[in-house]
XYZ file of N, CA and C in Angstrom:
822
model
N -21.590 12.866 34.542
C -21.741 14.158 35.219
C -23.069 14.793 34.819
N -23.755 15.384 35.812
C -25.081 15.936 35.547
C -25.021 17.163 34.662
N -23.900 17.890 34.705
C -23.796 19.113 33.917
C -23.026 18.877 32.610
N -22.934 17.628 32.176
C -22.178 17.300 30.957
C -22.873 17.883 29.727
N -22.096 18.570 28.896
C -22.626 19.147 27.650
C -22.403 18.224 26.457
N -21.683 17.084 26.693
C -21.351 16.121 25.634
C -20.460 16.733 24.555
N -19.791 17.818 24.916
C -18.812 18.435 24.005
C -17.430 18.189 24.588
N -16.816 17.049 24.183
C -15.534 16.638 24.763
C -14.399 17.586 24.399
N -14.578 18.357 23.323
C -13.500 19.245 22.890
C -13.250 20.372 23.883
N -14.231 20.671 24.719
C -14.081 21.760 25.681
C -14.063 21.258 27.118
N -13.838 19.965 27.294
C -13.909 19.367 28.621
C -12.612 18.655 28.959
N -12.153 18.808 30.199
C -10.921 18.169 30.622
C -11.142 16.960 31.516
N -12.396 16.550 31.723
C -12.702 15.422 32.589
C -12.387 14.093 31.893
N -12.036 13.082 32.693
C -11.767 11.737 32.168
C -12.921 10.825 32.534
N -14.046 11.068 31.916
C -15.227 10.274 32.224
C -15.208 8.969 31.436
N -16.132 8.060 31.777
C -16.186 6.752 31.122
C -16.458 6.890 29.629
N -17.300 7.858 29.271
C -17.644 8.041 27.863
C -16.412 8.419 27.048
N -15.561 9.298 27.636
C -14.346 9.699 26.934
C -13.368 8.526 26.866
N -13.337 7.698 27.907
C -12.362 6.612 27.981
C -12.647 5.511 26.972
N -13.869 5.356 26.539
C -14.200 4.304 25.581
C -13.550 4.589 24.236
N -12.882 3.571 23.640
C -12.249 3.789 22.337
C -13.284 4.072 21.265
N -12.968 4.998 20.392
C -13.884 5.361 19.326
C -13.579 4.559 18.072
N -14.613 4.102 17.413
C -14.465 3.387 16.150
C -14.430 4.421 15.037
N -13.252 4.591 14.413
C -13.082 5.604 13.382
C -13.170 5.024 11.973
N -13.511 3.744 11.857
C -13.601 3.126 10.541
C -14.684 3.793 9.706
N -14.351 4.035 8.434
C -15.304 4.635 7.507
C -15.983 3.535 6.676
N -17.247 3.688 6.384
C -17.906 2.675 5.552
C -17.434 2.755 4.113
N -17.256 1.612 3.504
C -16.887 1.582 2.092
C -18.079 2.029 1.254
N -17.807 2.336 -0.004
C -18.887 2.661 -0.927
C -19.920 1.529 -0.925
N -21.193 1.900 -1.058
C -22.271 0.909 -0.988
C -22.140 -0.175 -2.052
N -21.449 0.141 -3.143
C -21.282 -0.826 -4.229
C -19.941 -1.560 -4.140
N -19.257 -1.422 -3.022
C -17.962 -2.082 -2.838
C -18.095 -3.234 -1.851
N -17.536 -4.364 -2.216
C -17.534 -5.542 -1.358
C -16.132 -6.137 -1.413
N -15.327 -5.819 -0.405
C -13.903 -6.148 -0.416
C -13.601 -7.127 0.712
N -13.003 -8.243 0.358
C -12.746 -9.288 1.345
C -11.532 -8.974 2.220
N -10.422 -8.529 1.608
C -9.215 -8.254 2.379
C -8.555 -6.960 1.909
N -8.110 -6.173 2.875
C -7.367 -4.944 2.600
C -5.946 -5.127 3.120
N -4.970 -5.021 2.224
C -3.571 -5.209 2.579
C -2.808 -3.921 2.278
N -2.146 -3.359 3.275
C -1.361 -2.141 3.099
C 0.109 -2.507 2.898
N 0.748 -1.865 1.925
C 2.171 -2.060 1.673
C 2.876 -0.780 2.095
N 3.757 -0.884 3.087
C 4.343 0.300 3.705
C 5.863 0.218 3.683
N 6.489 1.355 3.960
C 7.935 1.406 4.147
C 8.246 2.547 5.097
N 9.361 2.428 5.789
C 9.736 3.485 6.714
C 10.258 4.715 6.004
N 10.833 4.522 4.805
C 11.375 5.633 4.034
C 11.130 5.380 2.558
N 11.331 6.427 1.757
C 11.133 6.297 0.322
C 12.339 5.680 -0.366
N 12.143 5.301 -1.633
C 13.247 4.818 -2.432
C 13.580 3.355 -2.275
N 12.731 2.573 -1.608
C 13.027 1.150 -1.434
C 12.218 0.265 -2.383
N 11.489 0.869 -3.313
C 10.748 0.086 -4.299
C 9.394 -0.410 -3.832
N 8.797 0.306 -2.881
C 7.500 -0.111 -2.323
C 6.409 -0.186 -3.372
N 6.329 0.802 -4.262
C 5.273 0.810 -5.270
C 5.448 -0.333 -6.271
N 6.694 -0.630 -6.634
C 6.947 -1.762 -7.537
C 6.525 -3.068 -6.881
N 6.787 -3.194 -5.585
C 6.355 -4.382 -4.851
C 4.836 -4.474 -4.838
N 4.166 -3.346 -4.577
C 2.701 -3.329 -4.557
C 2.129 -3.768 -5.896
N 2.649 -3.199 -6.978
C 2.097 -3.472 -8.309
C 2.348 -4.906 -8.747
N 3.546 -5.425 -8.493
C 3.827 -6.802 -8.890
C 3.068 -7.794 -8.013
N 2.858 -7.461 -6.736
C 2.046 -8.322 -5.877
C 0.602 -8.355 -6.361
N 0.069 -7.196 -6.738
C -1.298 -7.140 -7.270
C -1.402 -7.959 -8.558
N -0.396 -7.824 -9.430
C -0.409 -8.571 -10.694
C -0.324 -10.074 -10.432
N 0.514 -10.470 -9.481
C 0.655 -11.885 -9.161
C -0.646 -12.460 -8.612
N -1.328 -11.678 -7.786
C -2.584 -12.155 -7.219
C -3.672 -12.235 -8.288
N -3.673 -11.280 -9.220
C -4.657 -11.306 -10.304
C -4.450 -12.531 -11.190
N -3.187 -12.917 -11.395
C -2.913 -14.101 -12.205
C -3.388 -15.383 -11.532
N -3.570 -15.319 -10.250
C -4.105 -16.465 -9.520
C -5.621 -16.529 -9.609
N -6.193 -15.621 -10.391
C -7.635 -15.630 -10.596
C -8.414 -14.821 -9.581
N -7.708 -14.041 -8.759
C -8.399 -13.235 -7.760
C -8.788 -11.879 -8.332
N -9.855 -11.327 -7.791
C -10.282 -9.982 -8.172
C -9.526 -8.979 -7.314
N -8.769 -8.091 -7.978
C -7.778 -7.276 -7.283
C -7.976 -5.792 -7.595
N -7.714 -4.967 -6.579
C -7.702 -3.524 -6.756
C -6.462 -2.939 -6.096
N -6.041 -1.755 -6.555
C -4.911 -1.047 -5.964
C -5.354 0.379 -5.661
N -5.229 0.771 -4.406
C -5.526 2.133 -3.970
C -4.194 2.836 -3.765
N -3.923 3.827 -4.604
C -2.669 4.568 -4.528
C -2.826 5.674 -3.492
N -2.361 5.394 -2.259
C -2.501 6.357 -1.171
C -1.324 7.315 -1.091
N -0.357 7.173 -1.990
C 0.776 8.101 -2.021
C 0.347 9.324 -2.836
N -0.400 10.204 -2.201
C -1.073 11.303 -2.890
C -0.093 12.263 -3.557
N 0.998 12.589 -2.892
C 1.927 13.572 -3.454
C 2.964 12.950 -4.383
N 3.043 11.629 -4.403
C 3.992 10.970 -5.299
C 3.388 9.745 -5.938
N 2.246 9.882 -6.612
C 1.558 8.720 -7.169
C 2.308 8.112 -8.353
N 2.526 6.801 -8.312
C 3.257 6.141 -9.394
C 2.559 4.892 -9.911
N 1.491 4.477 -9.262
C 0.807 3.243 -9.657
C 0.247 3.308 -11.087
N -0.412 4.396 -11.496
C -0.938 4.426 -12.875
C 0.149 4.242 -13.933
N 1.311 4.864 -13.723
C 2.407 4.722 -14.675
C 2.850 3.273 -14.803
N 2.917 2.565 -13.690
C 3.363 1.172 -13.707
C 2.430 0.287 -14.513
N 1.148 0.662 -14.590
C 0.159 -0.126 -15.330
C -0.233 0.531 -16.661
N 0.469 1.599 -17.025
C 0.196 2.295 -18.287
C -1.242 2.811 -18.350
N -1.709 3.366 -17.236
C -3.041 3.968 -17.162
C -2.861 5.477 -17.077
N -3.402 6.182 -18.051
C -3.204 7.638 -18.106
C -4.511 8.422 -18.279
N -5.615 7.735 -18.518
C -6.871 8.458 -18.675
C -7.413 8.906 -17.333
N -8.278 9.902 -17.345
C -8.866 10.396 -16.107
C -10.002 9.473 -15.675
N -10.160 9.355 -14.349
C -11.223 8.525 -13.797
C -12.584 9.144 -14.103
N -13.583 8.293 -14.240
C -14.945 8.733 -14.519
C -15.815 8.549 -13.281
N -16.982 9.126 -13.317
C -17.904 9.003 -12.195
C -19.275 8.549 -12.645
N -20.064 8.088 -11.699
C -21.443 7.703 -11.942
C -22.267 8.138 -10.741
N -23.534 7.842 -10.765
C -24.380 8.209 -9.630
C -24.007 7.430 -8.370
N -23.250 6.338 -8.543
C -22.836 5.527 -7.395
C -21.514 5.996 -6.793
N -20.727 6.761 -7.564
C -19.454 7.225 -7.050
C -18.395 7.293 -8.133
N -17.133 7.293 -7.720
C -16.007 7.353 -8.651
C -15.716 5.957 -9.183
N -15.532 5.850 -10.487
C -15.248 4.561 -11.098
C -13.740 4.385 -11.253
N -13.179 3.325 -10.722
C -11.740 3.118 -10.845
C -11.357 2.768 -12.277
N -10.112 3.064 -12.626
C -9.601 2.607 -13.919
C -9.371 1.101 -13.840
N -9.331 0.469 -15.003
C -9.139 -0.986 -15.050
C -8.009 -1.293 -16.027
N -7.043 -2.091 -15.574
C -5.910 -2.454 -16.415
C -6.301 -3.544 -17.411
N -5.389 -3.851 -18.317
C -5.648 -4.898 -19.310
C -5.926 -6.238 -18.644
N -5.298 -6.477 -17.503
C -5.496 -7.743 -16.798
C -6.638 -7.727 -15.805
N -7.398 -6.637 -15.777
C -8.576 -6.573 -14.920
C -8.355 -6.020 -13.527
N -7.176 -5.489 -13.256
C -6.916 -4.891 -11.945
C -7.539 -3.493 -11.893
N -8.319 -3.231 -10.868
C -8.930 -1.920 -10.690
C -7.989 -1.034 -9.881
N -7.904 0.241 -10.244
C -7.020 1.115 -9.483
C -7.545 2.546 -9.466
N -7.175 3.234 -8.402
C -7.490 4.650 -8.269
C -6.253 5.360 -7.752
N -6.036 6.544 -8.269
C -4.879 7.359 -7.890
C -5.234 8.810 -8.139
N -4.603 9.694 -7.409
C -4.871 11.112 -7.624
C -4.485 11.532 -9.036
N -3.510 10.852 -9.630
C -3.107 11.195 -10.992
C -4.221 10.947 -12.002
N -5.236 10.184 -11.626
C -6.378 9.951 -12.508
C -7.461 11.008 -12.328
N -7.240 11.919 -11.393
C -8.251 12.933 -11.095
C -7.792 14.352 -11.406
N -6.484 14.572 -11.483
C -5.992 15.914 -11.768
C -5.882 16.121 -13.271
N -5.811 17.387 -13.678
C -5.837 17.709 -15.114
C -4.602 17.203 -15.836
N -3.432 17.405 -15.237
C -2.185 16.941 -15.854
C -1.402 16.104 -14.846
N -0.837 15.005 -15.318
C -0.130 14.093 -14.424
C 1.045 14.754 -13.716
N 1.628 15.757 -14.344
C 2.808 16.402 -13.769
C 2.469 17.558 -12.829
N 1.185 17.851 -12.652
C 0.801 18.915 -11.726
C 1.133 18.506 -10.292
N 1.825 19.366 -9.533
C 2.142 19.021 -8.143
C 0.896 19.090 -7.265
N 0.890 18.286 -6.225
C -0.201 18.306 -5.253
C 0.307 19.051 -4.017
N -0.044 20.324 -3.923
C 0.439 21.172 -2.831
C -0.686 21.310 -1.811
N -0.868 20.243 -1.050
C -1.941 20.184 -0.061
C -1.361 19.959 1.326
N -2.087 20.431 2.322
C -1.708 20.150 3.696
C -2.204 18.759 4.096
N -1.653 18.265 5.204
C -1.921 16.905 5.642
C -3.385 16.523 5.746
N -4.248 17.328 6.392
C -5.651 16.934 6.517
C -6.360 16.784 5.174
N -6.007 17.601 4.195
C -6.632 17.494 2.875
C -6.180 16.204 2.188
N -4.891 15.883 2.306
C -4.373 14.650 1.725
C -5.046 13.444 2.375
N -5.161 13.466 3.690
C -5.809 12.371 4.402
C -7.272 12.231 3.973
N -7.936 13.356 3.755
C -9.328 13.311 3.303
C -9.465 12.677 1.930
N -8.503 12.939 1.047
C -8.535 12.339 -0.285
C -8.411 10.823 -0.198
N -7.542 10.340 0.690
C -7.380 8.898 0.860
C -8.677 8.278 1.372
N -9.322 8.932 2.309
C -10.605 8.427 2.800
C -11.631 8.335 1.674
N -11.641 9.330 0.798
C -12.588 9.314 -0.316
C -12.299 8.183 -1.293
N -11.037 7.804 -1.429
C -10.716 6.659 -2.282
C -11.337 5.382 -1.739
N -11.644 5.370 -0.460
C -12.297 4.224 0.161
C -13.824 4.383 0.149
N -14.320 5.551 0.531
C -15.767 5.733 0.693
C -16.494 6.050 -0.610
N -15.794 6.679 -1.580
C -16.476 7.171 -2.781
C -16.183 6.370 -4.042
N -15.202 5.479 -4.005
C -14.850 4.713 -5.203
C -15.671 3.424 -5.253
N -16.227 3.146 -6.424
C -17.044 1.948 -6.629
C -16.104 0.788 -6.972
N -15.629 0.095 -5.953
C -14.679 -0.998 -6.174
C -15.358 -2.271 -6.648
N -16.638 -2.426 -6.362
C -17.322 -3.652 -6.743
C -16.857 -4.822 -5.892
N -16.819 -6.013 -6.500
C -16.395 -7.224 -5.797
C -14.879 -7.387 -5.911
N -14.177 -7.390 -4.774
C -12.734 -7.589 -4.766
C -12.361 -8.642 -3.729
N -11.419 -9.483 -4.103
C -10.834 -10.405 -3.130
C -9.748 -9.695 -2.322
N -8.965 -8.843 -3.011
C -7.883 -8.119 -2.352
C -7.851 -6.672 -2.837
N -7.723 -5.751 -1.888
C -7.426 -4.361 -2.209
C -6.068 -4.047 -1.587
N -5.082 -3.771 -2.443
C -3.745 -3.418 -1.971
C -3.623 -1.905 -1.908
N -3.161 -1.407 -0.777
C -3.018 0.033 -0.564
C -1.541 0.380 -0.618
N -1.147 1.147 -1.630
C 0.239 1.605 -1.761
C 0.399 2.859 -0.914
N 1.058 2.718 0.217
C 1.150 3.805 1.194
C 2.334 4.721 0.902
N 2.253 5.972 1.306
C 3.448 6.833 1.252
C 4.419 6.390 2.332
N 5.704 6.713 2.177
C 6.666 6.306 3.202
C 6.462 7.061 4.507
N 6.928 6.460 5.586
C 6.894 7.128 6.876
C 5.680 6.764 7.718
N 5.496 7.532 8.786
C 4.438 7.255 9.766
C 3.588 8.505 10.013
N 3.273 9.235 8.942
C 2.552 10.499 9.075
C 1.053 10.383 8.947
N 0.453 11.452 8.431
C -1.000 11.573 8.365
C -1.676 10.452 7.583
N -1.131 10.131 6.397
C -1.813 9.155 5.546
C -1.792 7.753 6.151
N -0.650 7.230 6.596
C -0.699 5.918 7.248
C -1.650 5.892 8.440
N -1.642 6.950 9.237
C -2.559 7.012 10.370
C -4.006 6.974 9.899
N -4.312 7.721 8.841
C -5.672 7.741 8.299
C -6.080 6.369 7.783
N -5.189 5.709 7.059
C -5.505 4.385 6.508
C -5.757 3.395 7.634
N -4.883 3.370 8.641
C -5.038 2.414 9.725
C -6.297 2.665 10.545
N -6.705 3.918 10.655
C -7.889 4.240 11.445
C -9.184 4.141 10.646
N -9.123 4.440 9.348
C -10.347 4.581 8.557
C -10.708 3.339 7.763
N -9.711 2.538 7.387
C -9.942 1.359 6.572
C -9.783 0.092 7.406
N -10.546 -0.937 7.117
C -10.415 -2.192 7.869
C -9.219 -2.999 7.355
N -8.025 -2.549 7.684
C -6.804 -3.172 7.169
C -6.618 -4.542 7.816
N -6.495 -5.565 6.969
C -6.336 -6.929 7.465
C -4.878 -7.290 7.719
N -3.961 -6.575 7.089
C -2.560 -6.888 7.292
C -1.661 -5.894 6.592
N -0.393 -5.871 7.013
C 0.601 -4.947 6.485
C 1.814 -5.733 6.005
N 2.327 -5.362 4.839
C 3.599 -5.866 4.349
C 4.581 -4.702 4.377
N 5.742 -4.907 4.983
C 6.730 -3.842 5.129
C 7.883 -4.109 4.167
N 8.201 -3.104 3.344
C 9.277 -3.214 2.360
C 10.495 -2.471 2.881
N 11.656 -3.113 2.762
C 12.889 -2.512 3.245
C 14.008 -2.763 2.249
N 15.201 -2.316 2.587
C 16.388 -2.515 1.763
C 17.523 -2.951 2.681
N 18.589 -3.564 2.136
C 19.650 -4.127 2.985
C 20.622 -3.093 3.540
N 20.119 -2.236 4.403
C 20.962 -1.256 5.069
C 20.505 -1.129 6.511
N 21.431 -1.062 7.430
C 21.079 -1.004 8.848
C 20.218 0.212 9.162
N 20.524 1.359 8.551
C 19.751 2.573 8.809
C 18.299 2.387 8.381
N 18.091 1.771 7.209
C 16.734 1.527 6.733
C 16.006 0.599 7.696
N 16.724 -0.388 8.222
C 16.103 -1.307 9.168
C 15.584 -0.592 10.397
N 16.339 0.382 10.891
C 15.893 1.148 12.048
C 14.608 1.896 11.731
N 14.533 2.466 10.529
C 13.345 3.222 10.151
C 12.160 2.288 9.918
N 12.427 1.109 9.367
C 11.364 0.133 9.170
C 10.764 -0.282 10.505
N 11.602 -0.391 11.518
C 11.100 -0.751 12.839
C 10.052 0.246 13.312
N 10.230 1.511 12.980
C 9.233 2.519 13.335
C 7.888 2.212 12.662
N 7.936 1.825 11.382
C 6.699 1.504 10.663
C 6.015 0.282 11.271
N 6.817 -0.713 11.643
C 6.260 -1.914 12.273
C 5.625 -1.565 13.610
N 6.310 -0.766 14.387
C 5.769 -0.374 15.695
C 4.479 0.423 15.551
N 4.399 1.254 14.511
C 3.162 2.008 14.298
C 1.999 1.064 14.028
N 2.228 0.073 13.152
C 1.166 -0.891 12.857
C 0.731 -1.622 14.127
N 1.694 -1.974 14.952
C 1.359 -2.655 16.204
C 0.546 -1.751 17.117
N 0.908 -0.467 17.180
C 0.161 0.479 18.001
C -1.282 0.605 17.536
N -1.490 0.457 16.207
C -2.834 0.576 15.650
C -3.556 -0.764 15.594
N -2.935 -1.803 16.198
C -3.526 -3.148 16.240
C -3.780 -3.731 14.850
N -2.849 -3.441 13.934
C -2.928 -3.984 12.576
C -1.857 -5.064 12.438
N -2.217 -6.284 12.050
C -1.228 -7.362 11.944
C -0.186 -7.063 10.861
N 1.073 -7.337 11.161
C 2.147 -7.225 10.176
C 2.388 -8.621 9.614
N 2.178 -8.789 8.320
C 2.270 -10.104 7.689
C 3.713 -10.540 7.487
N 4.609 -9.579 7.297
C 5.999 -9.936 7.117
C 6.781 -8.850 6.408
N 8.049 -9.149 6.135
C 8.989 -8.200 5.546
C 9.392 -8.640 4.147
N 9.596 -7.661 3.279
C 10.149 -7.890 1.946
C 11.398 -7.039 1.813
N 12.529 -7.669 1.532
C 13.761 -6.926 1.306
C 13.971 -6.753 -0.196
N 13.954 -5.517 -0.641
C 14.191 -5.210 -2.052
C 15.667 -4.855 -2.240
N 16.157 -4.972 -3.487
C 17.563 -4.676 -3.802
C 18.517 -5.538 -2.963
N 18.093 -6.758 -2.678
C 18.863 -7.617 -1.789
C 20.210 -8.005 -2.385
N 20.257 -8.206 -3.707
C 21.492 -8.596 -4.366
C 21.344 -8.372 -5.869
N 22.437 -8.431 -6.566
C 22.433 -8.395 -8.032
C 22.930 -9.739 -8.539
N 22.147 -10.365 -9.397
C 22.529 -11.657 -9.951
C 23.246 -11.452 -11.282
N 24.490 -11.875 -11.357
C 25.296 -11.703 -12.564
C 24.682 -12.492 -13.718
N 24.409 -11.849 -14.838
C 23.809 -12.568 -15.973
C 24.773 -13.562 -16.637
N 26.064 -13.446 -16.359
C 27.057 -14.329 -16.973
C 27.327 -15.572 -16.128
N 27.636 -15.351 -14.857
C 28.005 -16.494 -14.014
C 26.903 -16.935 -13.057
N 25.871 -16.106 -12.909
C 24.784 -16.460 -11.999
C 25.079 -16.164 -10.543
N 26.257 -15.605 -10.253
C 26.604 -15.288 -8.877
C 25.779 -14.136 -8.331
N 25.540 -14.167 -7.024
C 24.760 -13.123 -6.361
C 25.696 -12.180 -5.619
N 25.571 -10.895 -5.918
C 26.468 -9.896 -5.346
C 25.664 -8.878 -4.532
N 25.937 -8.748 -3.234
C 25.204 -7.791 -2.378
C 25.714 -6.371 -2.589
N 25.177 -5.700 -3.587
C 25.659 -4.368 -3.964
C 25.563 -3.378 -2.815
N 24.492 -3.453 -2.040
C 24.296 -2.513 -0.939
C 24.764 -3.085 0.394
N 25.607 -4.080 0.347
C 26.104 -4.678 1.574
C 25.331 -5.932 1.943
N 25.826 -6.655 2.920
C 25.169 -7.899 3.339
C 23.724 -7.669 3.756
N 22.897 -8.647 3.459
C 21.482 -8.567 3.819
C 21.306 -8.488 5.331
N 20.388 -7.662 5.749
C 20.081 -7.513 7.182
C 18.679 -7.995 7.523
N 17.976 -8.528 6.531
C 16.547 -8.796 6.713
C 16.284 -9.945 7.683
N 17.136 -10.979 7.668
C 16.903 -12.114 8.566
C 17.063 -11.690 10.025
N 18.096 -10.901 10.291
C 18.300 -10.416 11.656
C 17.171 -9.487 12.087
N 16.731 -8.626 11.152
C 15.641 -7.705 11.472
C 14.347 -8.467 11.716
N 14.085 -9.479 10.877
C 12.889 -10.285 11.071
C 12.896 -11.008 12.402
N 14.066 -11.557 12.780
C 14.165 -12.241 14.072
C 13.952 -11.268 15.224
N 14.517 -10.072 15.092
C 14.372 -9.070 16.146
C 12.924 -8.650 16.331
N 12.196 -8.565 15.219
C 10.807 -8.114 15.271
C 9.819 -9.274 15.331
N 10.332 -10.510 15.323
C 9.482 -11.712 15.336
C 8.527 -11.737 14.147
N 9.088 -11.393 12.964
C 8.289 -11.354 11.739
C 8.925 -12.240 10.669
N 8.115 -12.876 9.834
C 8.671 -13.702 8.760
C 9.223 -12.848 7.628
N 10.245 -13.354 6.969
C 10.778 -12.722 5.765
C 10.043 -13.338 4.584
N 9.241 -12.539 3.898
C 8.419 -13.042 2.802
C 9.201 -13.200 1.509
N 10.174 -12.306 1.277
C 10.916 -12.366 0.014
C 12.187 -11.539 0.119
N 13.200 -11.982 -0.618
C 14.419 -11.204 -0.843
C 14.510 -10.984 -2.349
N 14.273 -9.757 -2.780
C 14.174 -9.460 -4.209
C 15.490 -8.899 -4.738
N 15.914 -9.363 -5.908
C 17.174 -8.873 -6.478
C 17.021 -7.508 -7.131
N 18.141 -6.862 -7.360
C 18.155 -5.680 -8.226
C 17.897 -6.168 -9.644
N 16.835 -5.688 -10.247
C 16.436 -6.200 -11.558
C 16.198 -5.035 -12.511
N 17.194 -4.680 -13.322
C 17.016 -3.569 -14.271
C 15.855 -3.792 -15.229
N 15.594 -5.047 -15.589
C 14.494 -5.337 -16.514
C 13.144 -5.019 -15.879
N 12.997 -5.320 -14.589
C 11.754 -4.990 -13.896
C 11.596 -3.482 -13.778
N 12.682 -2.788 -13.447
C 12.620 -1.330 -13.359
C 12.190 -0.725 -14.688
N 12.715 -1.267 -15.771
C 12.352 -0.774 -17.094
C 10.883 -1.079 -17.402
N 10.418 -2.263 -17.013
C 9.023 -2.633 -17.251
C 8.068 -1.710 -16.500
N 8.419 -1.366 -15.258
C 7.577 -0.456 -14.472
C 7.564 0.927 -15.117
N 8.731 1.391 -15.547
C 8.814 2.702 -16.204
C 7.983 2.741 -17.483
N 7.925 1.624 -18.194
C 7.210 1.565 -19.470
C 5.750 1.160 -19.315
N 5.286 1.008 -18.068
C 3.888 0.650 -17.841
C 3.578 -0.804 -18.088
N 4.579 -1.675 -17.951
C 4.399 -3.093 -18.258
C 4.579 -3.978 -17.031
N 4.344 -3.426 -15.858
C 4.528 -4.196 -14.625
C 3.605 -5.402 -14.566
N 2.419 -5.262 -15.139
C 1.414 -6.315 -15.039
C 1.841 -7.589 -15.758
N 2.565 -7.448 -16.858
C 2.926 -8.620 -17.642
C 4.344 -9.100 -17.431
N 5.056 -8.512 -16.466
C 6.469 -8.862 -16.302
C 6.625 -10.279 -15.758
N 7.538 -11.021 -16.367
C 7.865 -12.376 -15.930
C 9.376 -12.532 -15.803
N 9.840 -13.299 -14.816
C 9.039 -13.926 -13.760
C 8.625 -12.904 -12.711
N 7.385 -12.976 -12.279
C 6.894 -12.029 -11.289
C 7.601 -12.259 -9.958
N 8.301 -11.247 -9.431
C 9.087 -11.446 -8.206
C 8.247 -11.682 -6.956
N 6.948 -11.351 -7.019
C 6.094 -11.505 -5.847
C 5.132 -12.684 -5.971
N 5.373 -13.573 -6.925
C 4.469 -14.694 -7.160
C 4.374 -15.605 -5.937
N 5.506 -15.918 -5.321
C 5.489 -16.812 -4.166
C 4.820 -16.159 -2.962
N 4.997 -14.839 -2.821
C 4.331 -14.137 -1.719
C 2.824 -14.167 -1.914
N 2.376 -13.956 -3.162
C 0.936 -14.014 -3.450
C 0.374 -15.384 -3.158
N 1.111 -16.407 -3.536
C 0.650 -17.787 -3.254
C 0.537 -18.032 -1.757
N 1.531 -17.579 -1.029
C 1.514 -17.762 0.422
C 0.348 -17.022 1.062
N 0.121 -15.775 0.644
C -0.985 -14.996 1.197
C -2.312 -15.636 0.874
N -2.424 -16.183 -0.308
C -3.707 -16.730 -0.772
C -4.068 -18.020 -0.063
N -3.097 -18.621 0.616
C -3.364 -19.873 1.327
C -3.491 -19.676 2.836
N -3.332 -18.435 3.275
C -3.428 -18.168 4.718
C -4.830 -17.717 5.103
């Protein structure tokens, strides 16, 4: 249009320029060179998504890969606790320096930037989304083979920001053996599909409890629904993880990195060969 002001916010026309999709990807820090970005998501909270993220990162690091974890759960950050990292992040002229675990995993979380770990983050959605973007653009990740993004549950501002701003190579969806959870997980899968982000597969946590005496497997939360859900969504089931009090205790004590046997070891091996 000859009278176009190029201010689309005040224009109702459907011109070709408006119709073209916009690239919203943000550039990584100049000192960051990351080969793959993998987001770990869930439709709802309480399914052990952060434990899955941390053990997957630890399993990949044991395979000799250079690994980082971006804690995108701004209002409920738990990644530093799982790795026993409590010091505040430092900065340099190049940007924010991530903390480094004993095993060499780099991580960033809002809990490393606030004065006290127990301080609540009372921010509105756009501010939270901006913080996640800064974890990508301002953090000096260096050379990484994998950056795992621990997402908050649901399909709100932060997942949308991650899918639009970061070059996500794939998504792992964590669920639990309940039909209601499966319905909510489907929403997360559909969101990834809408954003043209590949879903690598499903992980069912709390799938069963293995009796330490007889070795029998007991479905405490009811029969597993993951195979049916995977078939319905045409997605592979990557793992069925048991209820493991020892793993829960290790995460609480900051020992997730050294926990054996690592429940995500086979998933890491599979990802590393694809």
